[in-house]
Coordinates of C-alpha atoms and ligand atoms in Angstrom, one line a residue:
M130 CA 55.6 12.5 20.7
W131 CA 55.1 13.8 17.3
A132 CA 52.1 15.4 18.7
N133 CA 53.0 16.4 21.4
S134 CA 55.2 19.1 18.9
L135 CA 52.8 20.2 17.1
L136 CA 50.7 21.0 20.1
S137 CA 52.9 23.9 21.1
L138 CA 53.6 24.8 17.5
L139 CA 49.6 24.8 16.2
P140 CA 46.8 24.1 19.3
L141 CA 44.3 25.2 17.0
A142 CA 45.3 22.5 14.5
V143 CA 45.6 19.2 16.6
F144 CA 42.4 20.0 18.2
A145 CA 40.6 19.9 15.1
F146 CA 43.3 16.3 15.1
A147 CA 42.2 15.1 18.2
R148 CA 38.6 15.6 17.8
D149 CA 38.5 13.9 14.4
R150 CA 40.2 11.3 16.3
D151 CA 37.6 11.4 19.0
H152 CA 34.2 10.8 16.1
K153 CA 34.6 6.9 14.4
V154 CA 32.5 6.9 11.5
K155 CA 29.4 5.0 12.4
E156 CA 27.7 5.6 9.3
Q157 CA 28.2 6.1 6.3
L158 CA 26.6 5.3 3.0
V159 CA 28.9 4.7 -0.9
A160 CA 26.3 7.4 -2.9
P161 CA 24.2 9.6 -2.2
P162 CA 20.5 7.3 -3.6
R163 CA 20.0 7.5 -6.9
G164 CA 17.9 9.2 -8.0
W165 CA 19.5 12.4 -5.1
T166 CA 21.8 15.2 -6.5
L167 CA 23.5 17.8 -3.8
H168 CA 21.3 21.3 -4.1
G169 CA 23.8 23.2 -1.6
P170 CA 24.4 23.6 1.6
A171 CA 22.3 23.1 5.1
P172 CA 20.9 26.7 7.0
L173 CA 22.7 26.6 9.9
D174 CA 19.6 27.6 12.3
H175 CA 17.3 25.1 10.3
L176 CA 15.7 22.8 13.0
V177 CA 16.4 19.3 12.8
K178 CA 14.6 16.4 15.1
L179 CA 17.3 13.7 15.6
R180 CA 15.6 10.4 16.8
I181 CA 18.4 8.5 19.4
A182 CA 18.1 4.7 19.0
L183 CA 19.8 3.5 22.0
P184 CA 20.8 -0.5 21.8
Q185 CA 18.2 -2.4 23.7
S186 CA 19.4 -4.6 25.9
N187 CA 17.6 -7.4 25.2
F188 CA 16.2 -8.5 21.8
P189 CA 16.4 -11.9 21.3
A190 CA 14.6 -13.0 24.7
L191 CA 12.4 -11.1 23.1
E192 CA 11.6 -13.0 20.8
D193 CA 12.3 -16.5 21.9
H194 CA 9.6 -14.8 23.8
L195 CA 7.4 -13.9 21.1
Y196 CA 7.6 -17.3 18.5
Q197 CA 6.6 -18.9 22.4
I198 CA 3.4 -16.9 22.7
S199 CA 2.1 -17.2 18.5
D200 CA 3.3 -20.7 18.3
P201 CA -0.5 -22.3 18.1
S202 CA 1.3 -26.0 19.8
H203 CA 2.9 -24.7 22.3
E204 CA 1.6 -24.0 26.0
R205 CA 2.1 -20.5 26.6
Y206 CA 0.1 -19.3 23.2
G207 CA -2.1 -16.4 23.7
Q208 CA -0.3 -15.0 26.9
H209 CA 0.8 -11.5 25.7
L210 CA 3.4 -9.8 27.6
S211 CA 2.6 -6.6 29.7
N212 CA 4.1 -3.0 28.3
E213 CA 5.4 -3.5 31.3
Q214 CA 7.3 -7.0 31.0
I215 CA 7.9 -5.8 27.2
E216 CA 9.1 -2.0 28.4
E217 CA 12.5 -4.3 30.3
L218 CA 13.3 -6.6 27.8
V219 CA 14.1 -3.6 25.4
A220 CA 15.0 -0.8 28.0
P221 CA 18.7 0.4 27.2
C222 CA 21.1 -1.0 29.5
P223 CA 21.7 1.7 32.5
E224 CA 25.6 2.1 31.6
S225 CA 24.5 3.4 27.6
V226 CA 21.1 5.5 29.5
D227 CA 23.9 7.7 31.1
A228 CA 26.9 7.8 28.4
V229 CA 23.9 9.2 25.5
N230 CA 23.1 11.8 28.8
E231 CA 25.9 12.5 29.2
W232 CA 27.4 13.2 26.3
L233 CA 24.4 15.1 24.9
A234 CA 23.9 17.3 28.5
S235 CA 27.8 18.1 27.7
H236 CA 26.6 20.1 24.2
G237 CA 24.1 21.1 26.5
I238 CA 20.6 19.5 25.5
E239 CA 19.2 17.7 29.3
G240 CA 16.1 17.1 30.8
D241 CA 13.0 18.1 29.1
D242 CA 15.5 18.8 26.0
V243 CA 15.5 14.4 25.9
G244 CA 11.7 13.2 24.3
R245 CA 12.1 9.2 25.4
S246 CA 10.4 6.5 24.4
P247 CA 8.8 4.6 27.3
A248 CA 11.0 2.1 27.2
G249 CA 13.5 4.9 27.1
D250 CA 15.7 2.9 23.7
W251 CA 14.9 5.9 21.0
L252 CA 15.2 9.5 21.9
T253 CA 14.7 12.6 20.7
I254 CA 15.9 15.7 20.6
K255 CA 15.1 18.7 18.4
I256 CA 18.6 21.0 17.3
P257 CA 20.1 23.1 15.4
V258 CA 21.4 22.0 12.1
S259 CA 25.6 23.5 13.4
L260 CA 25.0 22.0 16.4
A261 CA 23.9 18.6 14.6
E262 CA 27.0 19.4 12.3
E263 CA 29.0 19.5 16.1
M264 CA 27.8 16.4 17.6
L265 CA 28.0 14.3 14.5
D266 CA 31.4 15.7 13.6
T267 CA 29.2 16.2 10.1
K268 CA 28.1 17.8 7.1
Y269 CA 24.2 18.3 6.7
H270 CA 23.5 19.4 2.7
V271 CA 19.5 20.2 0.5
W272 CA 20.2 17.2 -1.5
K273 CA 16.7 17.1 -4.2
H274 CA 15.7 14.9 -6.2
I275 CA 14.3 13.7 -9.4
G276 CA 10.5 14.4 -8.3
G277 CA 11.0 17.6 -7.3
E278 CA 11.1 16.9 -3.6
Y279 CA 14.1 18.7 -1.1
L280 CA 16.0 16.6 2.1
V281 CA 18.1 17.9 5.1
R282 CA 20.7 15.1 5.3
T283 CA 24.3 14.0 5.1
T284 CA 26.2 10.8 3.6
S285 CA 28.1 10.3 7.2
Y286 CA 28.5 11.0 10.3
S287 CA 30.3 9.9 13.8
L288 CA 29.4 9.2 17.4
P289 CA 32.5 10.3 19.9
K290 CA 34.1 7.1 21.0
T291 CA 32.5 7.7 24.6
V292 CA 29.3 6.5 22.6
F293 CA 29.7 4.5 19.5
D294 CA 28.8 1.5 20.8
H295 CA 25.8 2.9 23.6
V296 CA 24.1 4.6 20.1
E297 CA 22.5 2.0 17.6
L298 CA 21.6 5.2 14.9
I299 CA 21.0 8.6 14.8
Q300 CA 18.6 9.2 11.7
P301 CA 17.6 12.0 10.0
T302 CA 21.2 11.3 8.4
T303 CA 21.5 9.1 6.1
I304 CA 17.9 8.3 5.2
F305 CA 16.7 9.0 1.2
G306 CA 13.4 7.0 1.7
T307 CA 11.2 11.0 1.9
F308 CA 7.7 10.6 4.1
R309 CA 6.7 11.4 1.2
K310 CA 8.0 8.6 -1.2
L311 CA 6.4 6.3 1.4
K312 CA 3.9 5.3 -0.5
S313 CA 0.0 5.4 0.5
T314 CA -1.4 1.6 -1.6
I315 CA -3.3 2.8 -4.3
H316 CA -3.1 1.6 -7.3
S317 CA -5.8 2.6 -9.5
I318 CA -8.9 5.0 -8.8
S319 CA -12.2 5.5 -11.3
K320 CA -15.8 6.6 -11.0
T321 CA -17.2 3.5 -11.0
P322 CA -19.2 2.6 -13.8
T323 CA -22.7 4.3 -13.2
E324 CA -25.0 1.5 -14.8
D325 CA -23.5 -2.0 -13.9
T326 CA -23.7 -4.2 -16.2
S327 CA -23.4 -8.2 -14.3
Q328 CA -26.4 -6.9 -11.8
N329 CA -29.2 -9.2 -13.4
A330 CA -26.8 -12.3 -14.0
A331 CA -26.3 -15.2 -12.5
P332 CA -24.7 -15.2 -8.6
V333 CA -21.2 -17.9 -9.5
A334 CA -19.8 -20.6 -7.2
S335 CA -17.0 -19.0 -5.4
A336 CA -13.9 -21.7 -4.3
T337 CA -15.5 -22.4 -0.8
G338 CA -18.9 -23.5 -2.7
V339 CA -20.6 -20.5 -1.6
T340 CA -22.5 -18.4 -4.1
V341 CA -20.7 -14.7 -4.8
D342 CA -23.1 -12.3 -6.7
A343 CA -22.3 -12.2 -10.7
S344 CA -21.5 -8.3 -10.1
C345 CA -18.7 -9.0 -7.8
N346 CA -16.9 -9.8 -10.5
S347 CA -16.2 -6.0 -11.2
T348 CA -17.2 -4.1 -8.4
I349 CA -15.8 -5.5 -5.5
T350 CA -18.0 -4.2 -1.7
I351 CA -18.2 -5.4 2.1
T352 CA -21.2 -8.1 1.1
C353 CA -19.2 -9.5 -1.8
L354 CA -15.7 -10.2 0.1
K355 CA -18.6 -12.4 3.1
Q356 CA -19.2 -14.6 0.3
L357 CA -16.6 -14.7 -0.9
Y358 CA -14.0 -15.5 2.5
N359 CA -17.3 -17.5 3.2
A360 CA -18.3 -15.5 6.6
V361 CA -22.0 -14.9 5.6
D362 CA -23.3 -16.4 8.4
F363 CA -21.1 -15.3 11.0
T364 CA -22.7 -11.8 13.2
P365 CA -19.8 -9.9 14.9
S366 CA -20.1 -8.1 17.8
A367 CA -19.9 -4.8 19.2
D368 CA -16.5 -6.3 21.3
N369 CA -14.5 -6.5 19.6
T370 CA -11.6 -3.5 17.9
I371 CA -9.9 -3.8 15.0
A372 CA -7.4 0.0 13.9
V373 CA -6.5 2.0 10.4
T374 CA -3.9 3.3 10.4
G375 CA -3.1 7.1 8.8
Y376 CA -0.6 8.9 7.4
L377 CA 0.6 11.9 4.6
E378 CA -2.5 13.6 5.1
Q379 CA -4.4 10.8 4.9
F380 CA -7.5 11.6 6.9
A381 CA -10.9 10.0 7.0
N382 CA -14.0 11.3 6.6
R383 CA -16.9 10.5 8.6
A384 CA -19.6 12.2 5.9
D385 CA -18.0 9.0 3.8
L386 CA -18.5 6.4 6.2
Q387 CA -22.3 6.9 7.3
T388 CA -22.6 7.4 3.4
F389 CA -20.4 3.9 2.7
F390 CA -22.5 1.8 5.2
E391 CA -25.9 3.2 4.1
D392 CA -24.6 1.9 0.9
Q393 CA -23.3 -1.0 1.7
V394 CA -23.7 -1.9 5.9
P395 CA -27.3 -1.2 6.9
A396 CA -26.9 -1.4 9.8
A397 CA -24.4 0.7 10.4
A398 CA -26.3 3.1 8.8
A399 CA -29.3 3.2 10.8
V400 CA -27.0 3.9 14.2
H401 CA -24.8 6.3 12.6
S402 CA -21.7 4.1 13.5
T403 CA -18.2 6.0 13.3
Y404 CA -14.6 5.1 14.4
T405 CA -12.7 7.3 17.5
L406 CA -10.2 9.2 15.8
I407 CA -6.4 9.2 17.6
S408 CA -4.4 11.8 17.2
V409 CA 0.1 10.7 17.3
N410 CA 2.7 13.6 17.0
G411 CA 0.0 16.0 16.3
G412 CA -2.4 14.8 13.8
T413 CA -4.9 16.1 12.5
D414 CA -9.3 15.0 11.5
P415 CA -10.0 18.1 9.5
Q416 CA -13.9 17.2 7.3
N417 CA -13.7 19.4 5.1
G418 CA -15.2 16.8 2.3
S419 CA -12.6 18.1 -0.4
L420 CA -9.4 16.4 2.6
A421 CA -10.9 12.8 2.7
G422 CA -8.2 10.7 1.7
V423 CA -8.8 7.9 -0.8
E424 CA -6.3 6.0 0.8
A425 CA -8.0 6.7 3.8
N426 CA -11.5 6.5 3.1
L427 CA -11.3 3.3 1.1
D428 CA -9.1 1.9 4.3
T429 CA -11.5 2.7 7.4
Q430 CA -14.9 2.3 5.3
F431 CA -13.6 -1.5 4.3
A432 CA -12.2 -2.8 7.9
F433 CA -14.8 -1.2 10.0
G434 CA -18.0 -2.4 7.1
L435 CA -16.5 -5.9 7.3
T436 CA -16.8 -6.0 11.3
F437 CA -19.1 -3.6 12.5
P438 CA -20.1 -3.6 16.0
A439 CA -16.5 -3.9 16.3
A440 CA -14.7 -0.7 18.0
S441 CA -12.6 1.0 15.6
T442 CA -9.7 3.4 15.7
F443 CA -8.5 5.3 12.9
Y444 CA -4.7 7.2 14.0
S445 CA -4.0 10.0 12.4
T446 CA -0.3 10.6 12.2
A447 CA 1.3 14.2 11.1
G448 CA 4.2 13.7 9.5
S449 CA 6.1 17.5 8.8
P450 CA 5.9 18.9 5.0
P451 CA 8.6 18.5 2.8
F452 CA 11.9 21.3 3.4
I453 CA 11.6 23.9 1.5
P454 CA 14.7 25.2 0.3
D455 CA 13.8 28.6 -0.3
I456 CA 11.4 28.8 2.9
G457 CA 13.5 26.6 5.0
T458 CA 11.0 24.4 6.8
P459 CA 11.6 25.0 10.6
T460 CA 11.4 20.6 10.9
D461 CA 12.1 18.0 9.5
S462 CA 10.5 14.6 7.8
N463 CA 11.9 11.1 9.3
E464 CA 9.4 7.8 8.1
P465 CA 6.0 7.9 10.6
Y466 CA 6.2 5.0 11.8
T467 CA 9.3 5.3 14.5
E468 CA 6.5 7.8 16.2
W469 CA 3.9 5.9 15.5
L470 CA 5.7 2.8 17.8
D471 CA 6.3 5.3 20.7
F472 CA 2.9 6.3 20.8
V473 CA 0.7 2.7 20.6
L474 CA 3.3 0.8 22.5
S475 CA 2.9 2.7 25.4
Q476 CA -1.3 3.0 25.0
K477 CA -3.8 -0.3 25.4
T478 CA -4.1 -1.1 21.8
P479 CA -6.9 -2.7 19.2
S480 CA -6.2 -6.5 18.8
V481 CA -5.3 -5.7 14.7
I482 CA -4.1 -2.9 13.0
S483 CA -4.2 -1.4 9.0
T484 CA -1.0 -0.1 7.3
S485 CA -2.4 0.3 3.3
Y486 CA 1.9 2.4 3.1
G487 CA 5.0 1.3 2.5
D488 CA 8.5 1.6 0.4
D489 CA 11.1 -0.6 -1.5
E490 CA 13.1 -1.7 1.3
Q491 CA 16.1 0.1 -0.2
T492 CA 15.1 3.3 0.8
V493 CA 15.3 2.7 4.4
P494 CA 18.9 2.5 5.9
L495 CA 18.8 -1.2 7.2
N496 CA 19.5 -0.5 10.5
F497 CA 16.6 1.7 10.2
A498 CA 14.4 -0.9 9.2
Q499 CA 15.9 -3.2 12.1
R500 CA 14.5 -1.2 14.7
V501 CA 11.1 -0.1 13.5
C502 CA 10.3 -4.3 12.9
Q503 CA 12.0 -5.0 16.7
G504 CA 9.3 -2.2 16.8
F505 CA 6.0 -4.9 14.9
A506 CA 8.0 -7.1 17.5
Q507 CA 6.9 -5.5 20.3
L508 CA 3.8 -5.1 19.5
G509 CA 2.9 -8.7 18.3
A510 CA 4.3 -9.4 22.0
K511 CA 1.3 -7.0 24.0
G512 CA -1.1 -9.8 21.4
V513 CA -1.6 -7.4 18.3
S514 CA -2.5 -8.5 14.8
L515 CA -0.1 -6.1 12.3
T516 CA -1.2 -6.5 9.0
F517 CA 0.3 -4.3 5.8
S518 CA 0.0 -4.2 2.7
S519 CA 2.2 -6.2 -0.1
G520 CA 2.7 -3.1 -2.3
D521 CA 1.6 -1.8 -5.5
G522 CA 4.5 -2.5 -7.7
G523 CA 5.0 -6.9 -8.6
V524 CA 8.5 -7.9 -7.8
G525 CA 9.6 -4.2 -9.1
D526 CA 9.8 -0.8 -7.6
G527 CA 6.6 0.0 -8.0
D528 CA 6.6 2.7 -11.6
P529 CA 3.9 2.2 -13.4
D530 CA 5.6 2.7 -16.3
P531 CA 7.7 -0.3 -17.4
A532 CA 10.0 1.2 -20.0
T533 CA 11.1 4.0 -16.8
Q534 CA 10.9 0.9 -14.1
E535 CA 15.1 0.3 -13.6
C536 CA 15.0 -1.7 -10.5
I537 CA 18.1 -0.5 -9.0
T538 CA 20.8 -1.6 -6.5
N539 CA 20.7 2.1 -4.2
D540 CA 24.5 0.7 -3.5
G541 CA 26.8 2.3 -5.2
T542 CA 26.9 -0.5 -8.3
N543 CA 23.6 -0.3 -9.7
S544 CA 22.7 -3.5 -9.5
T545 CA 19.8 -4.6 -10.9
R546 CA 17.3 -6.2 -8.2
F547 CA 14.8 -6.9 -7.6
I548 CA 12.7 -4.4 -4.8
P549 CA 10.5 -5.8 -1.8
G550 CA 8.6 -3.2 0.5
F551 CA 8.9 -2.3 3.8
P552 CA 7.5 -2.6 6.8
A553 CA 5.6 -5.4 4.2
S554 CA 9.3 -7.7 4.3
C555 CA 9.9 -7.5 8.2
P556 CA 8.9 -11.0 9.6
F557 CA 6.9 -9.8 12.6
V558 CA 3.7 -8.5 10.0
T559 CA 1.7 -10.5 8.0
A560 CA 2.3 -8.9 4.3
V561 CA -0.9 -9.2 2.1
G562 CA -0.8 -9.3 -1.4
G563 CA -3.7 -9.1 -3.9
T564 CA -6.0 -10.7 -6.2
V565 CA -9.1 -10.1 -8.7
F566 CA -11.6 -11.9 -10.5
I567 CA -14.2 -14.4 -9.7
P568 CA -12.2 -17.4 -9.8
E569 CA -9.4 -15.7 -8.6
I570 CA -6.1 -14.8 -9.5
A571 CA -3.2 -13.5 -8.5
V572 CA -3.4 -9.7 -9.8
P573 CA -1.1 -9.1 -10.9
F574 CA 0.3 -5.5 -9.6
S575 CA 1.1 -7.8 -6.0
G576 CA 4.3 -7.0 -3.8
G577 CA 5.9 -9.8 -3.7
G578 CA 9.7 -11.6 -3.8
F579 CA 12.1 -11.9 -1.0
S580 CA 13.8 -9.9 1.5
N581 CA 17.6 -8.4 0.9
Y582 CA 17.5 -6.9 5.3
F583 CA 15.8 -10.2 6.6
S584 CA 16.5 -13.1 6.4
R585 CA 13.8 -16.3 5.3
P586 CA 11.8 -16.7 9.5
S587 CA 11.6 -20.3 10.2
Y588 CA 7.6 -20.5 10.1
Q589 CA 8.1 -20.0 6.7
D590 CA 10.8 -22.2 5.9
A591 CA 8.7 -25.5 4.5
A592 CA 6.6 -23.6 2.6
V593 CA 9.0 -20.8 1.2
E594 CA 11.5 -23.7 0.1
G595 CA 9.3 -25.8 -1.5
F596 CA 8.0 -22.7 -3.4
L597 CA 12.1 -22.4 -4.5
K598 CA 12.4 -26.0 -5.0
G599 CA 9.1 -25.6 -8.3
L600 CA 11.4 -22.2 -9.4
P601 CA 13.4 -23.1 -13.2
K602 CA 16.4 -23.9 -12.0
G603 CA 18.1 -20.6 -12.5
T604 CA 15.5 -18.8 -11.7
Y605 CA 16.1 -15.2 -11.5
A606 CA 20.0 -16.1 -10.4
G607 CA 21.0 -12.6 -9.2
L608 CA 17.7 -10.8 -8.9
F609 CA 16.8 -11.9 -5.3
N610 CA 17.8 -13.3 -2.4
P611 CA 16.6 -17.1 -1.9
N612 CA 17.5 -16.9 2.1
G613 CA 15.8 -13.8 2.3
R614 CA 11.7 -13.5 4.0
G615 CA 9.5 -14.0 1.9
I616 CA 6.0 -11.6 1.3
P617 CA 3.4 -11.6 1.1
D618 CA 2.5 -14.5 3.9
V619 CA -1.5 -14.3 2.3
A620 CA -3.6 -12.6 -0.7
T621 CA -7.2 -10.9 -0.6
Q622 CA -9.2 -9.3 -4.2
S623 CA -7.6 -5.6 -4.4
D624 CA -9.0 -4.2 -6.7
F625 CA -12.7 -3.3 -8.1
F626 CA -13.2 -1.8 -4.8
K627 CA -16.3 0.8 -4.7
V628 CA -15.3 3.6 -1.9
F629 CA -17.3 6.7 -1.0
I630 CA -15.4 10.1 -1.6
E631 CA -17.0 13.0 -1.1
G632 CA -20.6 11.4 -1.8
E633 CA -19.1 9.4 -4.4
A634 CA -18.9 6.0 -5.4
F635 CA -15.5 5.3 -7.0
S636 CA -13.7 2.0 -7.9
V637 CA -11.1 2.0 -6.4
G638 CA -7.3 -0.9 -7.0
G639 CA -4.1 -1.5 -4.5
T640 CA -3.3 -4.1 -2.2
S641 CA -4.2 -0.6 -0.6
A642 CA -7.6 -2.6 -0.6
S643 CA -5.5 -6.1 0.6
S644 CA -4.8 -5.2 3.9
P645 CA -7.7 -3.6 6.2
T646 CA -9.7 -6.3 4.1
F647 CA -7.7 -9.1 6.0
A648 CA -7.0 -7.4 8.7
G649 CA -10.6 -7.0 8.9
F650 CA -11.2 -10.9 8.3
V651 CA -9.1 -11.3 11.8
A652 CA -10.8 -9.4 14.0
L653 CA -14.1 -11.4 13.2
L654 CA -11.7 -14.2 14.5
N655 CA -10.7 -11.9 17.2
D656 CA -13.8 -12.3 17.9
A657 CA -15.5 -16.4 18.0
R658 CA -12.1 -16.5 20.6
F659 CA -13.1 -13.3 22.8
K660 CA -17.1 -15.6 22.5
K661 CA -14.9 -18.0 23.8
G662 CA -13.0 -16.6 26.3
L663 CA -9.6 -16.7 24.9
P664 CA -7.3 -14.6 23.8
A665 CA -6.9 -12.4 21.2
L666 CA -4.1 -14.0 18.0
G667 CA -2.1 -11.2 18.1
F668 CA 1.5 -11.9 15.9
L669 CA -0.6 -14.9 13.1
N670 CA 2.4 -15.7 11.2
P671 CA 3.3 -18.9 12.8
L672 CA 0.0 -19.6 13.7
L673 CA -0.8 -19.2 9.8
Y674 CA 1.5 -20.9 8.3
S675 CA 1.0 -23.8 10.8
R676 CA -2.5 -24.9 12.3
A677 CA -4.3 -22.3 9.9
V678 CA -2.3 -23.7 7.1
G679 CA -5.6 -25.4 5.1
G680 CA -8.1 -23.0 5.8
F681 CA -7.1 -20.2 2.8
N682 CA -8.0 -20.9 -1.4
D683 CA -4.8 -21.9 -3.1
I684 CA -4.5 -18.8 -5.6
T685 CA -2.6 -20.7 -8.4
V686 CA -3.4 -18.3 -11.4
G687 CA -1.5 -14.9 -12.4
N688 CA 2.2 -13.1 -11.9
N689 CA 3.2 -9.7 -10.4
P690 CA 5.5 -8.9 -13.0
G691 CA 8.2 -6.2 -13.2
C692 CA 11.7 -5.2 -13.6
G693 CA 11.9 -6.0 -17.4
T694 CA 10.7 -9.9 -15.9
E695 CA 6.8 -12.1 -15.7
G696 CA 7.5 -12.0 -11.8
F697 CA 6.9 -15.0 -9.8
N698 CA 4.0 -17.1 -11.1
A699 CA 0.4 -18.3 -8.0
T700 CA 1.3 -21.0 -7.9
K701 CA 0.0 -24.9 -5.5
G702 CA 1.2 -24.0 -1.8
W703 CA 2.6 -20.9 -1.3
D704 CA 3.9 -17.9 -3.9
A705 CA 6.2 -15.0 -3.8
V706 CA 2.4 -13.4 -5.0
T707 CA -0.3 -14.6 -2.6
G708 CA 1.4 -16.2 -0.4
L709 CA -0.9 -18.5 1.3
G710 CA -3.7 -17.6 -1.0
T711 CA -7.4 -16.1 0.8
P712 CA -9.4 -16.6 3.3
N713 CA -12.2 -19.5 3.8
F714 CA -13.1 -17.4 6.9
A715 CA -15.3 -20.9 8.2
K716 CA -12.6 -23.5 7.6
L717 CA -10.0 -20.4 9.7
L718 CA -12.7 -20.1 12.2
D719 CA -13.1 -23.7 12.7
L720 CA -9.1 -23.9 13.0
V721 CA -8.4 -21.0 16.0
S722 CA -11.8 -21.2 17.6
Ligands
LIG21 C1 -15.0 -12.6 -13.9 O1 -13.9 -11.7 -14.4 C2 -13.2 -12.1 -15.4 C3 -12.2 -10.6 -16.5 O2 -12.9 -10.1 -17.0 C4 -13.7 -12.9 -16.9 O3 -11.9 -13.7 -17.0 C5 -14.4 -13.9 -15.5 O4 -13.9 -15.6 -16.0 C6 -15.8 -13.4 -14.6 N1 -15.8 -14.3 -13.7 C7 -17.5 -14.8 -14.3 C8 -17.7 -15.6 -13.2 O5 -17.3 -14.7 -14.5
LIG22 C1 -12.2 22.7 2.0 O1 -10.6 23.0 2.2 C2 -10.2 23.5 1.2 C3 -9.3 23.5 0.5 O2 -8.8 24.4 2.0 C4 -11.2 25.1 0.4 O3 -10.5 26.4 -0.5 C5 -12.7 24.6 1.6 O4 -13.3 25.9 0.6 C6 -13.0 23.6 2.2 N1 -14.1 23.6 2.1 C7 -14.9 24.0 2.8 C8 -16.5 23.6 2.9 O5 -15.2 24.4 4.2
LIG23 C1 25.3 4.5 -11.2 O1 24.3 5.5 -11.2 C2 24.9 7.2 -11.1 C3 23.3 7.6 -11.6 O2 23.4 7.4 -13.0 C4 25.8 7.5 -11.4 O3 26.0 8.7 -11.4 C5 27.2 6.4 -11.2 O4 28.4 7.2 -11.7 C6 27.1 4.6 -11.6 N1 27.6 4.3 -10.4 C7 28.8 3.3 -11.1 C8 28.9 2.4 -10.4 O5 28.6 2.9 -11.7
LIG24 C1 5.4 -19.4 -14.3 O1 5.0 -20.2 -15.9 C2 5.3 -19.9 -16.9 C3 4.5 -21.4 -17.5 O2 4.2 -22.0 -17.1 C4 7.1 -20.6 -17.3 O3 6.8 -20.3 -18.3 C5 7.6 -19.9 -16.6 O4 8.9 -20.1 -16.6 C6 7.4 -19.7 -15.0 N1 7.6 -19.1 -14.5 C7 8.6 -18.7 -13.6 C8 9.9 -17.6 -12.3 O5 8.2 -19.5 -12.1

């Protein structure tokens, strides 16, 4: 009644009223994340590339399949799913597709205006801010970070009731984790000392009993890793695949790879072995020496050096530069994993893929992190092993200066809390932490701890509960989530890697070195399996924590400080610094092939 009478008097006001009632808030931040301040209104003609996630119809079924085919004691072990089987499980319901299509069409967006992922569970549209504001009943602003970056974002958005339940999330809206903040996990880099004083020292015994060159204590090479992890006698074959991902305009350099091979893998140098570039979203492969990225060179040199003559792939994923308010860049940036996932899920994929990038878990909205993590599960179901660096901040936020390490939550309460990293915190990837020296001890920067987003997967229950029981009572109460997914799963050496950049040798450190190293050994295990006609290892974790658990060198010395604490200790068995430990390749070989 009241609305009716109002309608006759104030049609315009009622229109607004009706629209507000039609839209329902989908997502809202209590406050802009720490460090961000309002800079001004967003230019209305600024283009945003919105990614719309439709609910996946049957992810729980996909997860069941994944755990069965990844459990070495299950009869379906190794029976990976085809792209078509996976797409069928995650495709959205027809009602969702229809409702969202209708909504988009009502705004003039249809046909080729809409990009669709292989399963149709992600839609992409590129529209001006003015239209996004109308469709999402919101207001975009330019936000400025203390670090100097700008982003076009909003703190809340709404959806009409007709599509509210047919859309899981739309980004970029509330995602403040910037593309630039998606850090490569390089901890340190310095020129290698010209004279290695330990060169002539007597070899030392490693945990596996294999002798290791004394120089390996201060300079890590391919030979060092093969000695240390007991793989000197293994001859890899060409019938194998491995890949590393590149983001942030990090380009791998082919000439540097050749120089590295000359130094450390002469057989690869002799045949000028190189990688295949796969461009994602327009990613490029410039070979201008000064554009060589430390991260990309480290990853390609070690992953491909360990596995030569395996077929090697470098994924170059493009990302838009950050928004510059005075110039107004044409597109905005998003977390790039979704771009990469859409692409690789539709392709024939290498069996092992290493990624040395990550961000603080709390900078990625929960529902977005969940969808990305579900994408990694889909890759696992295809039979791909995914390794990620665990992060370089110990239990902290990666701020190298302990004085300013704040470890403060973004949820509006400003609580102090350990800061786990994502994607390492996703239970469907293998998170790789770091060690240093011989005998190996945990490296202090090794990212570790417990997810605040993902609960502990059952494959970890026994290992993690054992660790938690060993913590002195009340340790770090409130600082971490004891029911969260424990990080990392495994570790490898992570410092003093001898990497070539623009023709010169550098010593590089970070869990950035650990992920491609572990990936390399996984690829070698696949190699042995392929020779026996067995399928690739695929999603590794259920295997690592069960049948393969005896194939690791347990690391029991060291800790990972952060947030003004000493962090966790490396202990007997799994720990939140080095996981299960470092690989003993010969033992793993016996266990998995
Ligand atoms: C390697 O270096 C570390 C740190 O300097 C040292 O504690 C350790 O004894 C060295 N290992 C060997 C075998 O020399
Ligand atoms: C490489 O790129 C940089 C930066 O764009 C440029 O300054 C330099 O001249 C280029 N060098 C070569 C050899 O092309
Ligand atoms: C949290 O910190 C921010 C930035 O320092 C401040 O603006 C805000 O008022 C704080 N909130 C609470 C609840 O203390
Ligand atoms: C780590 O080990 C030290 C020395 O044994 C002990 O004092 C400390 O309480 C331990 N810290 C944790 C978090 O377990």
